[in-house]
PDB file of C-alpha atoms in Angstrom:
ATOM      1  CA  MET A   1     -22.439 -27.585  -4.579  1.00 42.00           C
ATOM      2  CA  LYS A   2     -19.530 -28.073  -6.885  1.00 40.00           C
ATOM      3  CA  GLY A   3     -21.089 -31.328  -8.124  1.00 40.00           C
ATOM      4  CA  SER A   4     -24.407 -29.662  -8.770  1.00 37.00           C
ATOM      5  CA  LEU A   5     -22.750 -26.905 -10.727  1.00 36.00           C
ATOM      6  CA  LEU A   6     -20.887 -29.393 -12.906  1.00 33.00           C
ATOM      7  CA  PHE A   7     -24.135 -31.386 -13.327  1.00 33.00           C
ATOM      8  CA  ALA A   8     -25.911 -28.188 -14.483  1.00 37.00           C
ATOM      9  CA  ILE A   9     -23.129 -27.320 -16.878  1.00 34.00           C
ATOM     10  CA  ALA A  10     -23.118 -30.870 -18.292  1.00 36.00           C
ATOM     11  CA  MET A  11     -26.933 -30.792 -18.761  1.00 35.00           C
ATOM     12  CA  SER A  12     -26.695 -27.389 -20.520  1.00 37.00           C
ATOM     13  CA  ILE A  13     -24.045 -28.663 -22.875  1.00 36.00           C
ATOM     14  CA  THR A  14     -25.939 -31.867 -23.449  1.00 38.00           C
ATOM     15  CA  GLY A  15     -29.169 -29.976 -24.116  1.00 40.00           C
ATOM     16  CA  VAL A  16     -27.422 -27.744 -26.617  1.00 38.00           C
ATOM     17  CA  GLY A  17     -26.001 -30.837 -28.185  1.00 37.00           C
ATOM     18  CA  ILE A  18     -29.393 -32.426 -28.402  1.00 30.00           C
ATOM     19  CA  THR A  19     -31.007 -29.285 -29.741  1.00 32.00           C
ATOM     20  CA  ALA A  20     -28.171 -28.893 -32.350  1.00 36.00           C
ATOM     21  CA  ALA A  21     -28.465 -32.459 -33.351  1.00 33.00           C
ATOM     22  CA  PHE A  22     -32.272 -32.216 -33.707  1.00 30.00           C
ATOM     23  CA  SER A  23     -31.992 -28.993 -35.708  1.00 36.00           C
ATOM     24  CA  ALA A  24     -29.415 -30.592 -37.960  1.00 38.00           C
ATOM     25  CA  ALA A  25     -31.659 -33.607 -38.549  1.00 40.00           C
ATOM     26  CA  VAL A  26     -34.584 -31.422 -39.457  1.00 41.00           C
ATOM     27  CA  GLU A  27     -32.518 -29.173 -41.602  1.00 48.00           C
ATOM     28  CA  SER A  28     -30.969 -32.166 -43.443  1.00 55.00           C
ATOM     29  CA  GLN A  29     -34.427 -33.661 -44.217  1.00 62.00           C
ATOM     30  CA  PRO A  30     -35.532 -32.912 -47.853  1.00 71.00           C
ATOM     31  CA  GLU A  31     -38.064 -30.147 -48.220  1.00 81.00           C
ATOM     32  CA  ASN A  32     -40.759 -32.537 -49.592  1.00 90.00           C
ATOM     33  CA  ALA A  33     -40.147 -35.253 -47.007  1.00 95.00           C
ATOM     34  CA  SER A  34     -43.110 -36.726 -45.119  1.00 94.00           C
ATOM     35  CA  PRO A  35     -43.495 -35.810 -41.451  1.00 92.00           C
ATOM     36  CA  ILE A  36     -42.523 -38.527 -38.919  1.00 92.00           C
ATOM     37  CA  TYR A  37     -40.620 -40.758 -41.335  1.00 94.00           C
ATOM     38  CA  GLY A  38     -38.915 -38.348 -43.787  1.00 96.00           C
ATOM     39  CA  VAL A  39     -39.968 -40.426 -46.757  1.00 97.00           C
ATOM     40  CA  THR A  40     -39.928 -38.669 -50.157  1.00 97.00           C
ATOM     41  CA  LEU A  41     -41.340 -39.512 -53.500  1.00 98.00           C
ATOM     42  CA  PRO A  42     -38.921 -41.870 -55.209  1.00 97.00           C
ATOM     43  CA  GLU A  43     -37.348 -40.751 -58.476  1.00 97.00           C
ATOM     44  CA  GLY A  44     -38.753 -42.577 -61.529  1.00 98.00           C
ATOM     45  CA  TYR A  45     -41.478 -44.452 -59.513  1.00 98.00           C
ATOM     46  CA  ARG A  46     -44.046 -44.237 -62.305  1.00 97.00           C
ATOM     47  CA  ASP A  47     -41.831 -46.497 -64.374  1.00 98.00           C
ATOM     48  CA  TRP A  48     -41.735 -49.234 -61.686  1.00 98.00           C
ATOM     49  CA  LYS A  49     -43.355 -52.670 -61.929  1.00 98.00           C
ATOM     50  CA  PHE A  50     -47.063 -53.021 -61.516  1.00 98.00           C
ATOM     51  CA  ILE A  51     -48.005 -55.252 -58.557  1.00 98.00           C
ATOM     52  CA  ALA A  52     -51.777 -54.933 -58.229  1.00 98.00           C
ATOM     53  CA  ALA A  53     -54.841 -52.772 -58.556  1.00 97.00           C
ATOM     54  CA  ALA A  54     -57.600 -52.155 -56.000  1.00 95.00           C
ATOM     55  CA  GLN A  55     -60.858 -50.414 -55.729  1.00 94.00           C
ATOM     56  CA  GLU A  56     -61.686 -48.560 -52.481  1.00 92.00           C
ATOM     57  CA  ALA A  57     -65.315 -48.397 -51.599  1.00 90.00           C
ATOM     58  CA  PRO A  58     -67.103 -45.166 -50.731  1.00 90.00           C
ATOM     59  CA  PRO A  59     -66.513 -42.818 -49.009  1.00 90.00           C
ATOM     60  CA  LEU A  60     -63.094 -42.778 -50.599  1.00 90.00           C
ATOM     61  CA  ASP A  61     -64.397 -44.316 -53.853  1.00 93.00           C
ATOM     62  CA  GLU A  62     -60.884 -44.614 -55.409  1.00 96.00           C
ATOM     63  CA  LEU A  63     -59.122 -46.752 -57.903  1.00 97.00           C
ATOM     64  CA  ARG A  64     -55.548 -47.679 -56.810  1.00 97.00           C
ATOM     65  CA  ALA A  65     -52.449 -49.108 -58.480  1.00 98.00           C
ATOM     66  CA  VAL A  66     -49.474 -50.410 -56.501  1.00 98.00           C
ATOM     67  CA  LEU A  67     -46.028 -50.190 -58.064  1.00 98.00           C
ATOM     68  CA  ALA A  68     -42.817 -51.637 -56.672  1.00 98.00           C
ATOM     69  CA  ASN A  69     -39.117 -51.051 -57.195  1.00 98.00           C
ATOM     70  CA  ASP A  70     -37.011 -53.975 -58.360  1.00 98.00           C
ATOM     71  CA  ILE A  71     -36.163 -55.220 -54.810  1.00 98.00           C
ATOM     72  CA  ALA A  72     -39.884 -55.317 -53.752  1.00 98.00           C
ATOM     73  CA  ALA A  73     -41.044 -56.683 -57.059  1.00 98.00           C
ATOM     74  CA  ASP A  74     -38.502 -59.593 -56.794  1.00 98.00           C
ATOM     75  CA  ALA A  75     -39.714 -60.247 -53.216  1.00 98.00           C
ATOM     76  CA  TYR A  76     -43.285 -60.397 -54.417  1.00 98.00           C
ATOM     77  CA  LYS A  77     -42.437 -62.835 -57.241  1.00 98.00           C
ATOM     78  CA  LYS A  78     -40.525 -65.105 -54.914  1.00 98.00           C
ATOM     79  CA  GLY A  79     -43.016 -64.817 -52.088  1.00 97.00           C
ATOM     80  CA  THR A  80     -40.238 -63.417 -49.769  1.00 98.00           C
ATOM     81  CA  LEU A  81     -41.431 -62.338 -46.365  1.00 98.00           C
ATOM     82  CA  PRO A  82     -40.445 -60.167 -44.640  1.00 98.00           C
ATOM     83  CA  PHE A  83     -39.607 -57.774 -47.547  1.00 98.00           C
ATOM     84  CA  PRO A  84     -35.918 -57.065 -47.671  1.00 98.00           C
ATOM     85  CA  ASP A  85     -34.514 -53.720 -46.809  1.00 98.00           C
ATOM     86  CA  GLY A  86     -34.500 -51.452 -49.813  1.00 98.00           C
ATOM     87  CA  SER A  87     -38.049 -52.478 -50.826  1.00 98.00           C
ATOM     88  CA  VAL A  88     -40.207 -49.539 -51.855  1.00 98.00           C
ATOM     89  CA  LEU A  89     -43.849 -49.681 -52.647  1.00 98.00           C
ATOM     90  CA  VAL A  90     -45.873 -46.738 -54.200  1.00 98.00           C
ATOM     91  CA  LYS A  91     -49.669 -46.625 -54.264  1.00 98.00           C
ATOM     92  CA  LEU A  92     -51.256 -44.277 -56.830  1.00 98.00           C
ATOM     93  CA  ALA A  93     -54.875 -43.316 -55.895  1.00 98.00           C
ATOM     94  CA  TYR A  94     -57.428 -41.796 -58.185  1.00 98.00           C
ATOM     95  CA  LYS A  95     -61.112 -40.829 -57.887  1.00 97.00           C
ATOM     96  CA  ARG A  96     -63.155 -43.490 -59.628  1.00 95.00           C
ATOM     97  CA  GLN A  97     -65.197 -42.305 -62.580  1.00 95.00           C
ATOM     98  CA  GLN A  98     -67.366 -43.811 -65.333  1.00 95.00           C
ATOM     99  CA  SER A  99     -65.630 -43.949 -68.744  1.00 97.00           C
ATOM    100  CA  THR A 100     -67.079 -41.599 -71.404  1.00 96.00           C
ATOM    101  CA  GLU A 101     -65.849 -43.856 -74.183  1.00 97.00           C
ATOM    102  CA  PHE A 102     -67.233 -47.093 -72.737  1.00 97.00           C
ATOM    103  CA  PRO A 103     -69.889 -46.492 -70.037  1.00 95.00           C
ATOM    104  CA  PRO A 104     -69.720 -49.919 -68.371  1.00 96.00           C
ATOM    105  CA  ALA A 105     -66.050 -49.254 -67.498  1.00 96.00           C
ATOM    106  CA  THR A 106     -64.714 -47.424 -64.504  1.00 94.00           C
ATOM    107  CA  VAL A 107     -61.574 -45.421 -65.062  1.00 96.00           C
ATOM    108  CA  PRO A 108     -59.194 -43.275 -62.961  1.00 97.00           C
ATOM    109  CA  GLY A 109     -60.325 -39.725 -62.588  1.00 97.00           C
ATOM    110  CA  ALA A 110     -58.607 -36.947 -60.574  1.00 97.00           C
ATOM    111  CA  PRO A 111     -55.502 -38.086 -58.616  1.00 97.00           C
ATOM    112  CA  THR A 112     -56.025 -38.047 -54.843  1.00 96.00           C
ATOM    113  CA  THR A 113     -52.796 -39.273 -53.175  1.00 96.00           C
ATOM    114  CA  VAL A 114     -49.527 -41.040 -53.805  1.00 97.00           C
ATOM    115  CA  GLN A 115     -48.560 -43.228 -50.788  1.00 96.00           C
ATOM    116  CA  VAL A 116     -45.051 -44.635 -50.244  1.00 97.00           C
ATOM    117  CA  MET A 117     -43.710 -47.412 -48.013  1.00 97.00           C
ATOM    118  CA  VAL A 118     -39.987 -47.773 -47.656  1.00 98.00           C
ATOM    119  CA  LYS A 119     -38.387 -50.817 -45.952  1.00 98.00           C
ATOM    120  CA  ASP A 120     -35.396 -49.935 -43.810  1.00 98.00           C
ATOM    121  CA  SER A 121     -35.161 -51.956 -40.601  1.00 98.00           C
ATOM    122  CA  LYS A 122     -32.366 -49.829 -39.149  1.00 98.00           C
ATOM    123  CA  LYS A 123     -33.994 -46.481 -39.840  1.00 98.00           C
ATOM    124  CA  TYR A 124     -37.554 -47.467 -38.879  1.00 96.00           C
ATOM    125  CA  PRO A 125     -37.210 -50.057 -36.069  1.00 97.00           C
ATOM    126  CA  GLU A 126     -40.227 -48.650 -34.134  1.00 94.00           C
ATOM    127  CA  SER A 127     -42.535 -49.164 -37.111  1.00 95.00           C
ATOM    128  CA  HIS A 128     -41.558 -52.697 -37.902  1.00 96.00           C
ATOM    129  CA  GLY A 129     -38.954 -51.644 -40.452  1.00 98.00           C
ATOM    130  CA  TRP A 130     -41.335 -49.482 -42.632  1.00 97.00           C
ATOM    131  CA  GLY A 131     -41.293 -45.719 -43.236  1.00 96.00           C
ATOM    132  CA  PHE A 132     -44.536 -44.145 -44.694  1.00 96.00           C
ATOM    133  CA  GLY A 133     -45.258 -41.055 -46.789  1.00 95.00           C
ATOM    134  CA  ARG A 134     -48.489 -39.618 -48.182  1.00 95.00           C
ATOM    135  CA  PHE A 135     -48.436 -36.932 -50.782  1.00 96.00           C
ATOM    136  CA  VAL A 136     -50.986 -34.723 -52.497  1.00 96.00           C
ATOM    137  CA  ASN A 137     -49.860 -32.843 -55.596  1.00 95.00           C
ATOM    138  CA  GLY A 138     -46.228 -33.888 -54.783  1.00 94.00           C
ATOM    139  CA  LYS A 139     -46.406 -32.356 -51.246  1.00 95.00           C
ATOM    140  CA  PRO A 140     -46.433 -34.375 -48.031  1.00 95.00           C
ATOM    141  CA  VAL A 141     -49.590 -34.289 -46.078  1.00 92.00           C
ATOM    142  CA  ASP A 142     -49.864 -33.350 -42.413  1.00 84.00           C
ATOM    143  CA  VAL A 143     -48.712 -35.409 -39.455  1.00 79.00           C
ATOM    144  CA  ALA A 144     -52.219 -36.469 -38.393  1.00 72.00           C
ATOM    145  CA  GLN A 145     -52.620 -38.375 -41.641  1.00 72.00           C
ATOM    146  CA  HIS A 146     -49.228 -39.996 -41.308  1.00 67.00           C
ATOM    147  CA  GLU A 147     -49.887 -41.148 -37.708  1.00 74.00           C
ATOM    148  CA  THR A 148     -52.713 -43.366 -38.978  1.00 78.00           C
ATOM    149  CA  CYS A 149     -50.651 -45.231 -41.538  1.00 84.00           C
ATOM    150  CA  LEU A 150     -48.822 -47.605 -39.144  1.00 86.00           C
ATOM    151  CA  SER A 151     -51.970 -48.337 -37.156  1.00 86.00           C
ATOM    152  CA  TYR A 152     -53.886 -49.608 -40.186  1.00 86.00           C
ATOM    153  CA  HIS A 153     -51.054 -51.811 -41.256  1.00 91.00           C
ATOM    154  CA  VAL A 154     -50.307 -53.195 -37.695  1.00 91.00           C
ATOM    155  CA  GLY A 155     -54.041 -53.863 -37.048  1.00 89.00           C
ATOM    156  CA  ASN A 156     -54.659 -55.731 -40.299  1.00 92.00           C
ATOM    157  CA  VAL A 157     -51.647 -57.245 -42.090  1.00 95.00           C
ATOM    158  CA  LYS A 158     -49.076 -58.130 -39.383  1.00 94.00           C
ATOM    159  CA  ASP A 159     -48.672 -61.598 -40.866  1.00 95.00           C
ATOM    160  CA  HIS A 160     -47.762 -60.202 -44.337  1.00 97.00           C
ATOM    161  CA  ASP A 161     -44.956 -57.949 -43.114  1.00 98.00           C
ATOM    162  CA  TYR A 162     -47.452 -55.077 -42.629  1.00 96.00           C
ATOM    163  CA  VAL A 163     -48.177 -54.900 -46.389  1.00 97.00           C
ATOM    164  CA  PHE A 164     -51.816 -54.996 -47.639  1.00 96.00           C
ATOM    165  CA  THR A 165     -51.165 -55.543 -51.335  1.00 97.00           C
ATOM    166  CA  ARG A 166     -50.765 -59.020 -52.780  1.00 97.00           C
ATOM    167  CA  TYR A 167     -49.128 -59.751 -56.052  1.00 97.00           C
ATOM    168  CA  ALA A 168     -51.489 -59.938 -59.022  1.00 96.00           C
ATOM    169  CA  HIS A 169     -50.078 -62.730 -61.106  1.00 88.00           C
TER     170      HIS A 169
END
């Protein structure tokens, strides 16, 4: 009986500790952090190095540009795989539209999403070292959209450190 009471007290204390730790972790996460991974939009990312462009077929029908911080850009240039911790990739996505000045050209229209991948092997070991974030109008999108990020990367680009984009020389 005494052992059971001590066990119950220990479990209560542990439960409170876990709840407090979880609450502290949630409270310490920035307001505009993505669900699941806690990724935020990096400061100054629009000034980063251009890596490649892509066109997404319908139904998305988007033009995309991938930018990289210095760590990731250097890894791309050197062909370093896996990407080193500290690598950050940002994909800017826009609806595709016909140019009004030059009709044969396709140009970016309305922005759709900004997607972010952050390499941190210690923080994201369950997702092969990568944390993901998707943002619309600067705000993170819901959990369901974040849950699909990892599965697309694992299912298609495992041999390229889970990164789709190749360097456009």
